[in-house]
Coordinates of C-alpha atoms (C1' of nucleotides) in Angstrom, one line a residue:
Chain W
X1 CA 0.0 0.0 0.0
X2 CA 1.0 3.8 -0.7
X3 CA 1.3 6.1 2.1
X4 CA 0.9 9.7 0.9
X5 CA 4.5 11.2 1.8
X6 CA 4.1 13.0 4.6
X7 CA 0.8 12.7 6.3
X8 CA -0.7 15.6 4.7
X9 CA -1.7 17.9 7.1
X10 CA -5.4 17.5 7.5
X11 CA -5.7 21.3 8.1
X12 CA -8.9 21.2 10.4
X13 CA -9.5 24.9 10.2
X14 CA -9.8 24.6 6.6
X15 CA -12.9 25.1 4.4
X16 CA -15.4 22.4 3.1
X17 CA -13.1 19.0 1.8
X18 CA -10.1 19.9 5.0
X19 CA -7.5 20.1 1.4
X20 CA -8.5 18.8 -1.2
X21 CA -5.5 20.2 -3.5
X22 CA -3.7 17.2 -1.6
X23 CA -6.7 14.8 -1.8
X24 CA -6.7 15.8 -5.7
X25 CA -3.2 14.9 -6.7
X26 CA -3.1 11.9 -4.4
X27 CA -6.3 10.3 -6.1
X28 CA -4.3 11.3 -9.4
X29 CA -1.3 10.1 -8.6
X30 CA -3.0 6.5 -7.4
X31 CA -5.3 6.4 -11.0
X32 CA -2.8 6.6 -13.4
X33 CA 0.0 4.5 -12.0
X34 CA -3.0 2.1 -11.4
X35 CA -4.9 2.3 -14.8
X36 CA -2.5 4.3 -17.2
X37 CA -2.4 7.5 -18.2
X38 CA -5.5 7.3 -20.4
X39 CA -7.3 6.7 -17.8
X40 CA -6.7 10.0 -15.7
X41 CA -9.2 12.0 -16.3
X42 CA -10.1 15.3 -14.4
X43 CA -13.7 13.3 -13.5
X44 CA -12.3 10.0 -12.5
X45 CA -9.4 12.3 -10.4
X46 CA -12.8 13.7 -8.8
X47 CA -15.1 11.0 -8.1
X48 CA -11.9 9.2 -6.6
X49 CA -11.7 12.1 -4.3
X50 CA -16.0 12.0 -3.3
X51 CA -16.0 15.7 -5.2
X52 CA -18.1 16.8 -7.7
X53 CA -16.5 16.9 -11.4
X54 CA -15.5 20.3 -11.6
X55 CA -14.5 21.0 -8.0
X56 CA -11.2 20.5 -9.2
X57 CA -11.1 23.9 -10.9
X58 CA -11.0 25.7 -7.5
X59 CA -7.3 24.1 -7.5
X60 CA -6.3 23.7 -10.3
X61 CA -6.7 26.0 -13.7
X62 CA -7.1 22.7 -15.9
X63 CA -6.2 19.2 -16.5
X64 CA -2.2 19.9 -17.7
X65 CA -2.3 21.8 -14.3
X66 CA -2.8 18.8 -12.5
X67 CA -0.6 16.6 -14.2
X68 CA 2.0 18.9 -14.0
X69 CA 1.5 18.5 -10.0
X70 CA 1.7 14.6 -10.0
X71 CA 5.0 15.2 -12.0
X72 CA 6.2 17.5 -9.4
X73 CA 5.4 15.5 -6.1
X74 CA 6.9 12.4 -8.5
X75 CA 10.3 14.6 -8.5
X76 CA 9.9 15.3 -4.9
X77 CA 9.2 11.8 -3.7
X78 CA 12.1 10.4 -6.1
X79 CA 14.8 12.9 -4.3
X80 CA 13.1 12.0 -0.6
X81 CA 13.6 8.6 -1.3
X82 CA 17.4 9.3 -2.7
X83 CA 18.2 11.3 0.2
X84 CA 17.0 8.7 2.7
X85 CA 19.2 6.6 0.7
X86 CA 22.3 8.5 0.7
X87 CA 21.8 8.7 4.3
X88 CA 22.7 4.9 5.4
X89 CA 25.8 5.0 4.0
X90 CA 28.9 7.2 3.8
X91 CA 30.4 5.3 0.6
X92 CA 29.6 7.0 -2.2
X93 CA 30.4 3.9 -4.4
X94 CA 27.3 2.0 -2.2
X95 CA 25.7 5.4 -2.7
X96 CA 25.2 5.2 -6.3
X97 CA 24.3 1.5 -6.2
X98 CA 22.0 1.8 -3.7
X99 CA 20.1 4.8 -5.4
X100 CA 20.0 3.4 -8.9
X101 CA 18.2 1.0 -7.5
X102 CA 15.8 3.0 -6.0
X103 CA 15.3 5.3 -9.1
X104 CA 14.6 1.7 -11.1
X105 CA 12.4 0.9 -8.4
X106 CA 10.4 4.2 -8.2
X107 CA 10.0 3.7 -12.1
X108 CA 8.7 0.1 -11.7
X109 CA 6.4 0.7 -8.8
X110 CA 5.0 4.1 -10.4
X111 CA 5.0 3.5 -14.4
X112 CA 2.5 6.1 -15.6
X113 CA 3.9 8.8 -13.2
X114 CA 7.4 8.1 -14.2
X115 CA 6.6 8.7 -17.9
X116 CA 4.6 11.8 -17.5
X117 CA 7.6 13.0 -15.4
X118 CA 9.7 12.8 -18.4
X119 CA 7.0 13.2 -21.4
X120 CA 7.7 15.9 -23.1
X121 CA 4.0 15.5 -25.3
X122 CA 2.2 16.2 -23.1
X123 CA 3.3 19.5 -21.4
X124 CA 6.1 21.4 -21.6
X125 CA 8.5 21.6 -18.0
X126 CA 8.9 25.6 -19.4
X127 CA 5.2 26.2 -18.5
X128 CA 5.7 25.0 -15.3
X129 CA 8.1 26.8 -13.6
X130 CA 7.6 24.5 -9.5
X131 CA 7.8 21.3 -11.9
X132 CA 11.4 22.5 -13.1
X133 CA 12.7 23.8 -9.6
X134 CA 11.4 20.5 -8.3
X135 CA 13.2 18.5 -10.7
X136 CA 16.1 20.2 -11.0
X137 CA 16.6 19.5 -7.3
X138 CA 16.8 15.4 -8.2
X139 CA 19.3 16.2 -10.8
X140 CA 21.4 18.4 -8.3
X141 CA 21.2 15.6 -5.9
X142 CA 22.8 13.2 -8.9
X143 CA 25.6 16.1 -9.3
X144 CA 26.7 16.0 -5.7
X145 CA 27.0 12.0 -5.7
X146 CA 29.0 11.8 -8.7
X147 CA 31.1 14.9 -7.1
X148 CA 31.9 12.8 -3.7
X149 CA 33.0 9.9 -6.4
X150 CA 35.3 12.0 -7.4
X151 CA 36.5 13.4 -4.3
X152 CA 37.0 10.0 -3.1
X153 CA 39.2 8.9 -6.4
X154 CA 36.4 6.7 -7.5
X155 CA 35.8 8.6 -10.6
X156 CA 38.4 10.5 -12.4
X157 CA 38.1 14.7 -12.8
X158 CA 36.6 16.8 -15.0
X159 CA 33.3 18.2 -15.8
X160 CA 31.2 16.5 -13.5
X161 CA 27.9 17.4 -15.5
X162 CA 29.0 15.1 -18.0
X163 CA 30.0 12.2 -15.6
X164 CA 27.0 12.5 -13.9
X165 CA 24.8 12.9 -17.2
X166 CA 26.6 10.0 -18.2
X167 CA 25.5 7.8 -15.3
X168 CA 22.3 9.2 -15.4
X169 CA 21.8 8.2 -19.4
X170 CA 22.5 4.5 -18.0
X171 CA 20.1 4.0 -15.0
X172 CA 17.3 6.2 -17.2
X173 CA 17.6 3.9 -19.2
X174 CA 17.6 0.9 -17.6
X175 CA 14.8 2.0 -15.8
X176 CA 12.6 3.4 -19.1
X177 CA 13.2 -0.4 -20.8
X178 CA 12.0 -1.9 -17.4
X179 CA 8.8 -0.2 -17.5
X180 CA 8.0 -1.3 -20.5
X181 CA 9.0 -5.0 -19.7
X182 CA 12.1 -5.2 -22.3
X183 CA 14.7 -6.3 -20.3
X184 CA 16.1 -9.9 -21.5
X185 CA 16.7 -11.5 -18.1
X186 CA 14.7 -11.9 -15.0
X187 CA 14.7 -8.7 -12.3
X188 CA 11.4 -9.8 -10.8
X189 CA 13.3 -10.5 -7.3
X190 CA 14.8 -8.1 -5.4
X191 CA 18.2 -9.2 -5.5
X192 CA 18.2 -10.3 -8.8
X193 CA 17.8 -6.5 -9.9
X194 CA 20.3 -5.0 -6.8
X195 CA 22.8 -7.7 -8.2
X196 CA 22.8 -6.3 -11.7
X197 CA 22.2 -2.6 -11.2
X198 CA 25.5 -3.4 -9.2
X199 CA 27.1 -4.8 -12.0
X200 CA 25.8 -1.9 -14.4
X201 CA 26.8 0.8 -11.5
X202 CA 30.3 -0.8 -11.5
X203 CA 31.1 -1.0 -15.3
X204 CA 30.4 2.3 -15.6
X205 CA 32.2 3.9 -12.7
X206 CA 35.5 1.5 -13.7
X207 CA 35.0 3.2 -17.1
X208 CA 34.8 6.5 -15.3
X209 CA 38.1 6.3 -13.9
X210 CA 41.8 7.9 -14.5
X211 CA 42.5 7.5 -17.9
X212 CA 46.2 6.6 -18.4
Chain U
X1 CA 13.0 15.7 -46.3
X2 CA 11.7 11.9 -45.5
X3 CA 11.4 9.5 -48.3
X4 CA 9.4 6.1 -47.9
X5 CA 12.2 3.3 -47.1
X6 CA 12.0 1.6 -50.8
X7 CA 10.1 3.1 -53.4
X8 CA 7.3 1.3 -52.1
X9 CA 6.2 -0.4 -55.0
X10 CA 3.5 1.4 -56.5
X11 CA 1.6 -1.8 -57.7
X12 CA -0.3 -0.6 -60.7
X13 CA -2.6 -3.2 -61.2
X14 CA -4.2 -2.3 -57.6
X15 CA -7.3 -1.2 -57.4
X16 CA -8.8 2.7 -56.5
X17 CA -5.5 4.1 -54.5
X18 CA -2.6 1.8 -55.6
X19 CA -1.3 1.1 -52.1
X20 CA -3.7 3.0 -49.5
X21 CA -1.7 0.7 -46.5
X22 CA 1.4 1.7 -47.0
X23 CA -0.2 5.4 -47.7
X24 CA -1.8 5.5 -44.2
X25 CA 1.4 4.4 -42.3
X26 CA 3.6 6.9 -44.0
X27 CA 0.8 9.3 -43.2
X28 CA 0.7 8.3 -39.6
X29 CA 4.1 8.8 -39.3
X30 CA 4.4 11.8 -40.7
X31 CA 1.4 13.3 -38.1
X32 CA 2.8 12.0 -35.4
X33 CA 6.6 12.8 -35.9
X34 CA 5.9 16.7 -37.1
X35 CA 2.5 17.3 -34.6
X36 CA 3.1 14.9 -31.3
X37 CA 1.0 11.8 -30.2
X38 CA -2.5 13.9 -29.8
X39 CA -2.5 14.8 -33.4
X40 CA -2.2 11.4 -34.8
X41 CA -6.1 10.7 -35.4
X42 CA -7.6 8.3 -37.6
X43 CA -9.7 11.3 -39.2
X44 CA -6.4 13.3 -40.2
X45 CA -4.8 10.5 -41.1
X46 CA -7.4 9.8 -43.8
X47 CA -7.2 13.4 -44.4
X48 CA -3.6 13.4 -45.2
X49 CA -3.3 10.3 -47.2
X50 CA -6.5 11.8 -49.6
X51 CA -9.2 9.7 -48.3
X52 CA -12.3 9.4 -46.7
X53 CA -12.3 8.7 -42.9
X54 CA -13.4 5.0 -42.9
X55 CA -11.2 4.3 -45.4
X56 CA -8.4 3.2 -42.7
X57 CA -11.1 0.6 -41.7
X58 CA -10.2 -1.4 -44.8
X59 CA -6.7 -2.3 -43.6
X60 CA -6.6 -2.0 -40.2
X61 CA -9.1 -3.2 -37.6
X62 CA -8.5 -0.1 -35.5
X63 CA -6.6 2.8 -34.5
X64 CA -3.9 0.8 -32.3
X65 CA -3.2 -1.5 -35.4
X66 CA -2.2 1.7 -37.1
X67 CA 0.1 2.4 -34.4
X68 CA 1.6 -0.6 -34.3
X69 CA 2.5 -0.4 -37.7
X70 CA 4.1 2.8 -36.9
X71 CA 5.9 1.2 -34.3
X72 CA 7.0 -1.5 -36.9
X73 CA 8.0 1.0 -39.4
X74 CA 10.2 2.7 -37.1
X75 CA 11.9 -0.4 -35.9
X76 CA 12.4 -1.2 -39.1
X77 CA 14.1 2.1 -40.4
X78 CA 16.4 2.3 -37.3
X79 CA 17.7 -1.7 -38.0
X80 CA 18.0 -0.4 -41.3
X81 CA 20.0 2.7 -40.8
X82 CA 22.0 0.6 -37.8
X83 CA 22.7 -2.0 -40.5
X84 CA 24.0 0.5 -43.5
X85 CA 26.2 2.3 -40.6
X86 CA 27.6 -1.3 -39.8
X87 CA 28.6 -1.8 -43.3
X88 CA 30.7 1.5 -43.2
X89 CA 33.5 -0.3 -41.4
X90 CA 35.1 -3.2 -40.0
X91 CA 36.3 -1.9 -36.9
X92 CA 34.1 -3.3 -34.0
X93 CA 34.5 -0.4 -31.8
X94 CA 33.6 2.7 -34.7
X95 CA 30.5 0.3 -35.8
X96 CA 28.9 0.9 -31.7
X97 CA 30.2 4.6 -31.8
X98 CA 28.7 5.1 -34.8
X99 CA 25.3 3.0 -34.5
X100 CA 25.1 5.1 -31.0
X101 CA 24.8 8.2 -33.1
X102 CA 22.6 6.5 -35.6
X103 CA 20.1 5.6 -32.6
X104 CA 20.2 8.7 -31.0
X105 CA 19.5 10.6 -34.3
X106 CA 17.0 8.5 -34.8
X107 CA 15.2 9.8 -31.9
X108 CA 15.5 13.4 -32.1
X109 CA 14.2 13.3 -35.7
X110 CA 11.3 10.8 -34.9
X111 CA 10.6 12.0 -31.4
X112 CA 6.8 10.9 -31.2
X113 CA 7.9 8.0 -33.6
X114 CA 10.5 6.6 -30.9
X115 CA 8.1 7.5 -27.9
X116 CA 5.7 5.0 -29.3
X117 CA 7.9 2.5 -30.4
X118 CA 8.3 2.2 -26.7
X119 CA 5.3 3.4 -25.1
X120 CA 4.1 0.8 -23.0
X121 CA 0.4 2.0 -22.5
X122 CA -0.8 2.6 -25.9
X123 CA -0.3 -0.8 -26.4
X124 CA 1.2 -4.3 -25.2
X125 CA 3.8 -5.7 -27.7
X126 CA 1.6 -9.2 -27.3
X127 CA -0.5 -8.2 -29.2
X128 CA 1.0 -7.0 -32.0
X129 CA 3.6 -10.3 -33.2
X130 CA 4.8 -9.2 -36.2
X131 CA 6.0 -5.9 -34.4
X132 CA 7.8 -8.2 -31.6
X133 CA 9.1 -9.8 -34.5
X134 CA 10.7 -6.2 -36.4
X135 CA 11.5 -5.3 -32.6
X136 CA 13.3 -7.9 -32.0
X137 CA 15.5 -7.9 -35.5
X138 CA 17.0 -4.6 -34.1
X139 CA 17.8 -6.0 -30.9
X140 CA 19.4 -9.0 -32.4
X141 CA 21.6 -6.4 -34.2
X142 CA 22.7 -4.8 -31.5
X143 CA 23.3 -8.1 -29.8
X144 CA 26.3 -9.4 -33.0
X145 CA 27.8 -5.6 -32.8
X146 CA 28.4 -6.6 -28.8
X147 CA 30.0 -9.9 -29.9
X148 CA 31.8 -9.2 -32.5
X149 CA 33.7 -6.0 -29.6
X150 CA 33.8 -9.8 -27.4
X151 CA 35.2 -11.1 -30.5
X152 CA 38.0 -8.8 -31.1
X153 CA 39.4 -8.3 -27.4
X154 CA 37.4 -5.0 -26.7
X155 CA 34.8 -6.4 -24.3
X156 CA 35.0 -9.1 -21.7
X157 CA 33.4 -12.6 -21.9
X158 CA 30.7 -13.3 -20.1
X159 CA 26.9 -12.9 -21.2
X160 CA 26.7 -10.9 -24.3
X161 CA 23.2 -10.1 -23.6
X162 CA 23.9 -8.8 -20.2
X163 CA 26.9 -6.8 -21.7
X164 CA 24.4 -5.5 -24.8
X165 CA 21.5 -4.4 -22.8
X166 CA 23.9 -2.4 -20.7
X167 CA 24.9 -0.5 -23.8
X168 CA 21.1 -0.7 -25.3
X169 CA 20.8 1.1 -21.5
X170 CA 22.9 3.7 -22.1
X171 CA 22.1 4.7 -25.2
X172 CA 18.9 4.7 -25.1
X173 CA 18.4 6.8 -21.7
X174 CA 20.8 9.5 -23.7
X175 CA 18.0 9.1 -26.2
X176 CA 15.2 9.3 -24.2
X177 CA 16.3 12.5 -22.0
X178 CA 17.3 14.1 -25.3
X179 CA 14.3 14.1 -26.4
X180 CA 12.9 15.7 -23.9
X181 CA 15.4 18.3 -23.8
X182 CA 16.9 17.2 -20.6
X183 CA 20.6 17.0 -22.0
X184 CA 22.5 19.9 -19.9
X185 CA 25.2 20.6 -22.7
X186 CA 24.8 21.4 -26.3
X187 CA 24.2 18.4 -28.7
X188 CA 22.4 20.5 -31.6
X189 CA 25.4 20.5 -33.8
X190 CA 26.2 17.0 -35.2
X191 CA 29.8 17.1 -34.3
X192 CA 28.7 18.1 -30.3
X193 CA 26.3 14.6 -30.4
X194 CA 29.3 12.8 -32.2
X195 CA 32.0 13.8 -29.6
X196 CA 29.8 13.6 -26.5
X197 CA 28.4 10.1 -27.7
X198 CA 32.0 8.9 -28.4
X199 CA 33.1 10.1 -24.9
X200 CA 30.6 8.0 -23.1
X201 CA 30.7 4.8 -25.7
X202 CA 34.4 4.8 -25.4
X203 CA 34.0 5.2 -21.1
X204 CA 31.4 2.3 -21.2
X205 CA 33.8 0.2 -23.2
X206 CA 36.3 0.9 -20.8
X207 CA 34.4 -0.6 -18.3
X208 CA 33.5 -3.4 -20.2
X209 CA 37.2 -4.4 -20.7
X210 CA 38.7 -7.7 -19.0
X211 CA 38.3 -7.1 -15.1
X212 CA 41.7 -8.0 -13.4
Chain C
dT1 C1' -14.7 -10.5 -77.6
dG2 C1' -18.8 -9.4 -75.0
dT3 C1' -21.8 -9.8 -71.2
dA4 C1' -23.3 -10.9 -66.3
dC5 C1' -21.8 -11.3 -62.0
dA6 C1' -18.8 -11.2 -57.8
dT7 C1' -15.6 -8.8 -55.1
dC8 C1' -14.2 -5.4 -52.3
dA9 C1' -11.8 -0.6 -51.8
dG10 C1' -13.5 3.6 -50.7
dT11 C1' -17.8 6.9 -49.5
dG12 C1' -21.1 9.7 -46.8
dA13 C1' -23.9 10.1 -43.1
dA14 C1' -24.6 9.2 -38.6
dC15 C1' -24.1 7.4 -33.7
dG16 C1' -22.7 7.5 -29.2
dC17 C1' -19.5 8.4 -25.9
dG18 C1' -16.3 10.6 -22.9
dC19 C1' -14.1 14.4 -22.2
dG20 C1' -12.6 19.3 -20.7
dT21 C1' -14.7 23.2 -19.5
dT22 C1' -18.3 26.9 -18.4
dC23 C1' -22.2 28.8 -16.0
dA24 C1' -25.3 30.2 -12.6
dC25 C1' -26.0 28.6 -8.2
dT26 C1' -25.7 27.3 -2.9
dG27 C1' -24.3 27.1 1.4
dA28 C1' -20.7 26.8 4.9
dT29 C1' -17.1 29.6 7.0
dG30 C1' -14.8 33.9 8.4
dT31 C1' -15.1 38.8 9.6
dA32 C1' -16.7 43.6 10.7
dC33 C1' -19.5 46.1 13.6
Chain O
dT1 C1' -22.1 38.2 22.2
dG2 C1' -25.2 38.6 18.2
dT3 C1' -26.3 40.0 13.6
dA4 C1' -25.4 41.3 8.6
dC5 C1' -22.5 40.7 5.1
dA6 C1' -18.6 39.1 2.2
dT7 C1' -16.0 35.3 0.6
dC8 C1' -15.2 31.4 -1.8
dA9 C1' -15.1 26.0 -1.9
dG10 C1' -18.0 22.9 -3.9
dT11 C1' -22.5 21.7 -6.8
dG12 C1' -25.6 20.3 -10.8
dA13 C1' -26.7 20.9 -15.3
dA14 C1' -25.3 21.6 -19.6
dC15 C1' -22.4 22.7 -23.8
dG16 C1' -19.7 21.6 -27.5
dC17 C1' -16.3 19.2 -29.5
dG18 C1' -13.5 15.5 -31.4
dC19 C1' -13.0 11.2 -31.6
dG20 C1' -13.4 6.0 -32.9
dT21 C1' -16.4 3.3 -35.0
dT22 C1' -20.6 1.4 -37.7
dC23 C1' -23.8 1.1 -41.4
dA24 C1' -25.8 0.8 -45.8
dC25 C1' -24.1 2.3 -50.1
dT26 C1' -21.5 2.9 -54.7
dG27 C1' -18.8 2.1 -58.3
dA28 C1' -14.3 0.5 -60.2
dT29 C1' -11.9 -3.8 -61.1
dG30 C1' -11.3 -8.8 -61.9
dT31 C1' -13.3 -13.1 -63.5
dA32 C1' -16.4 -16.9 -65.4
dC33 C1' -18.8 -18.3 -69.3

DNA sequence: TGTACATCAGTGAACGCGCGTTCACTGATGTAC
DNA sequence: TGTACATCAGTGAACGCGCGTTCACTGATGTAC
């Protein structure tokens, strides 16, 4: 079962719903990574919150509004979850394991969500200007791990967008062709897709080392 | 300017349109690469290819046929281009450089194209066997160019197609966030994509080497 | 070679549905005096 | 503390549109005799 992130703050001295711009995005955020993105529509997003169809509209100016939202708190629960990763461990060679797999897993456990988070169709991140902080703060977060790599050897120097883009290219990746079932080899288990993430996460940083 | 792959044989003992199938798909493609996923409608494909709007009903049973086809078509013109690249050289390692760009390119002309190739919701791949089938020519491609690196010394032994979907990985999450805009250096210029794509093939390969 | 018939690609009109969105409203809450 | 008013979250009905799809048809082409 999915918790909403924080418990929400019921807000008791709020108006009718207690806050229903939460209640909104949650029942949003539960539809489409449960029945696919055509299946998010502002009524469904509604009903699923006990609100009349166009209550919506007091939160949210229309429907790419709202999906720009479940984008955002997708961003935002991505980097809490990377954080709380990054804080078990003070290796930043485990660090980057450990959060590939989480990004993978994010993407597997939230499919719809994690393609309208990088869909480019159907809005465009310049109209949204909270949807690009947001995710700009996951790909800052990706910056300073591959930065401690290379203040700890493990990666050679130089620019460290690049390295990090570079790294980012492979678990995107990785996690895009999971979500759409194409990867050749069983990762149903838990281990099985820690074991070769690992392998993946390794290749790469080897790769990523002093050149001689 | 995009040409249909072979002349398409215009079959001149056909009846009213000469080949309305292969009209459609073009026509779909063209839609859906130049005016996004939304825009690709039965109705305007009709339009486009000259033709009443039920015509389409005549050679596909429904809309997500047609996008399969598209799907098919676009697997097939990326083998193809992947296939004339490989026949450019011998040299194992310029052949995955190279094909990189070739997939890549790929993407940012076709971006709609490639999203649907592998969009997961619009359709299951099940269904459609004859697009598994194209699908899985390109991946059998990529598979050889990754033994024939094994082959000549440049990549380890071990599972080839663990060792090729880590590249397919890589490559395609560069293609994937570059379509979306997401790449934080310039690739516009051919020689930018080249170089960086070179960088991180080269890195990868590195990686791949014989482990001591 | 000519006629009668079968086939089937493409037509035109229409159906029905679900959707985003708008409008005039209601009624609960907050606030000024 | 009580009353009058303003605010605004949420309602119910309706609009209008675009879409996929169906239906009964037409008329060009291929084929049998």
């Amino acid at each position: 079962m999915k918790k909403a992130t924080p418990p929400a703050k019921p807000r008791a001295g709020s108006y009718h719903h207690g806050d229903l711009k939460r209640a909104l995005i949650d029942a949003a955020i539960h539809i489409i990574n449960r029945h696919g993105r055509r299946a998010l529509t502002l009524r469904a997003v509604a009903a699923a919150a006990g609100v009349s169809k166009n209550a919506p509209y007091r939160h949210f100016t229309n429907k790419e509004a709202l999906l720009a939202a479940v984008a955002e708190e997708g961003f935002r629960e991505l980097t809490r979850r990377m954080e709380e990763t990054a804080r078990r461990t003070d290796d930043p060679l485990e660090r980057i394991i450990q959060e590939s797999h989480v990004y993978v897993s994010f993407a597997l456990g939230n499919p719809a969500q994690f393609d309208v988070m990088f869909g480019f169709d159907l809005m465009s991140f310049a109209q949204h200007p909270t949807l690009l902080q947001t995710a700009s703060v996951s790909a800052q977060h990706l910056l300073d791990l591959v930065r401690q790599c290379q203040e700890a050897g493990i990666v050679r120097q130089g620019d460290v967008v690049r390295l990090a883009f570079g790294a980012w290219t492979l678990i995107h990746g990785f996690a895009t062709l999971a979500v759409n079932g194409l990867v050749p080899f069983p990762i149903g288990k838990e281990h099985e897709l820690q074991e070769i993430l690992r392998e993946y996460a390794m290749s790469y940083l080897e790769g990523m080392q002093e050149r001689t």
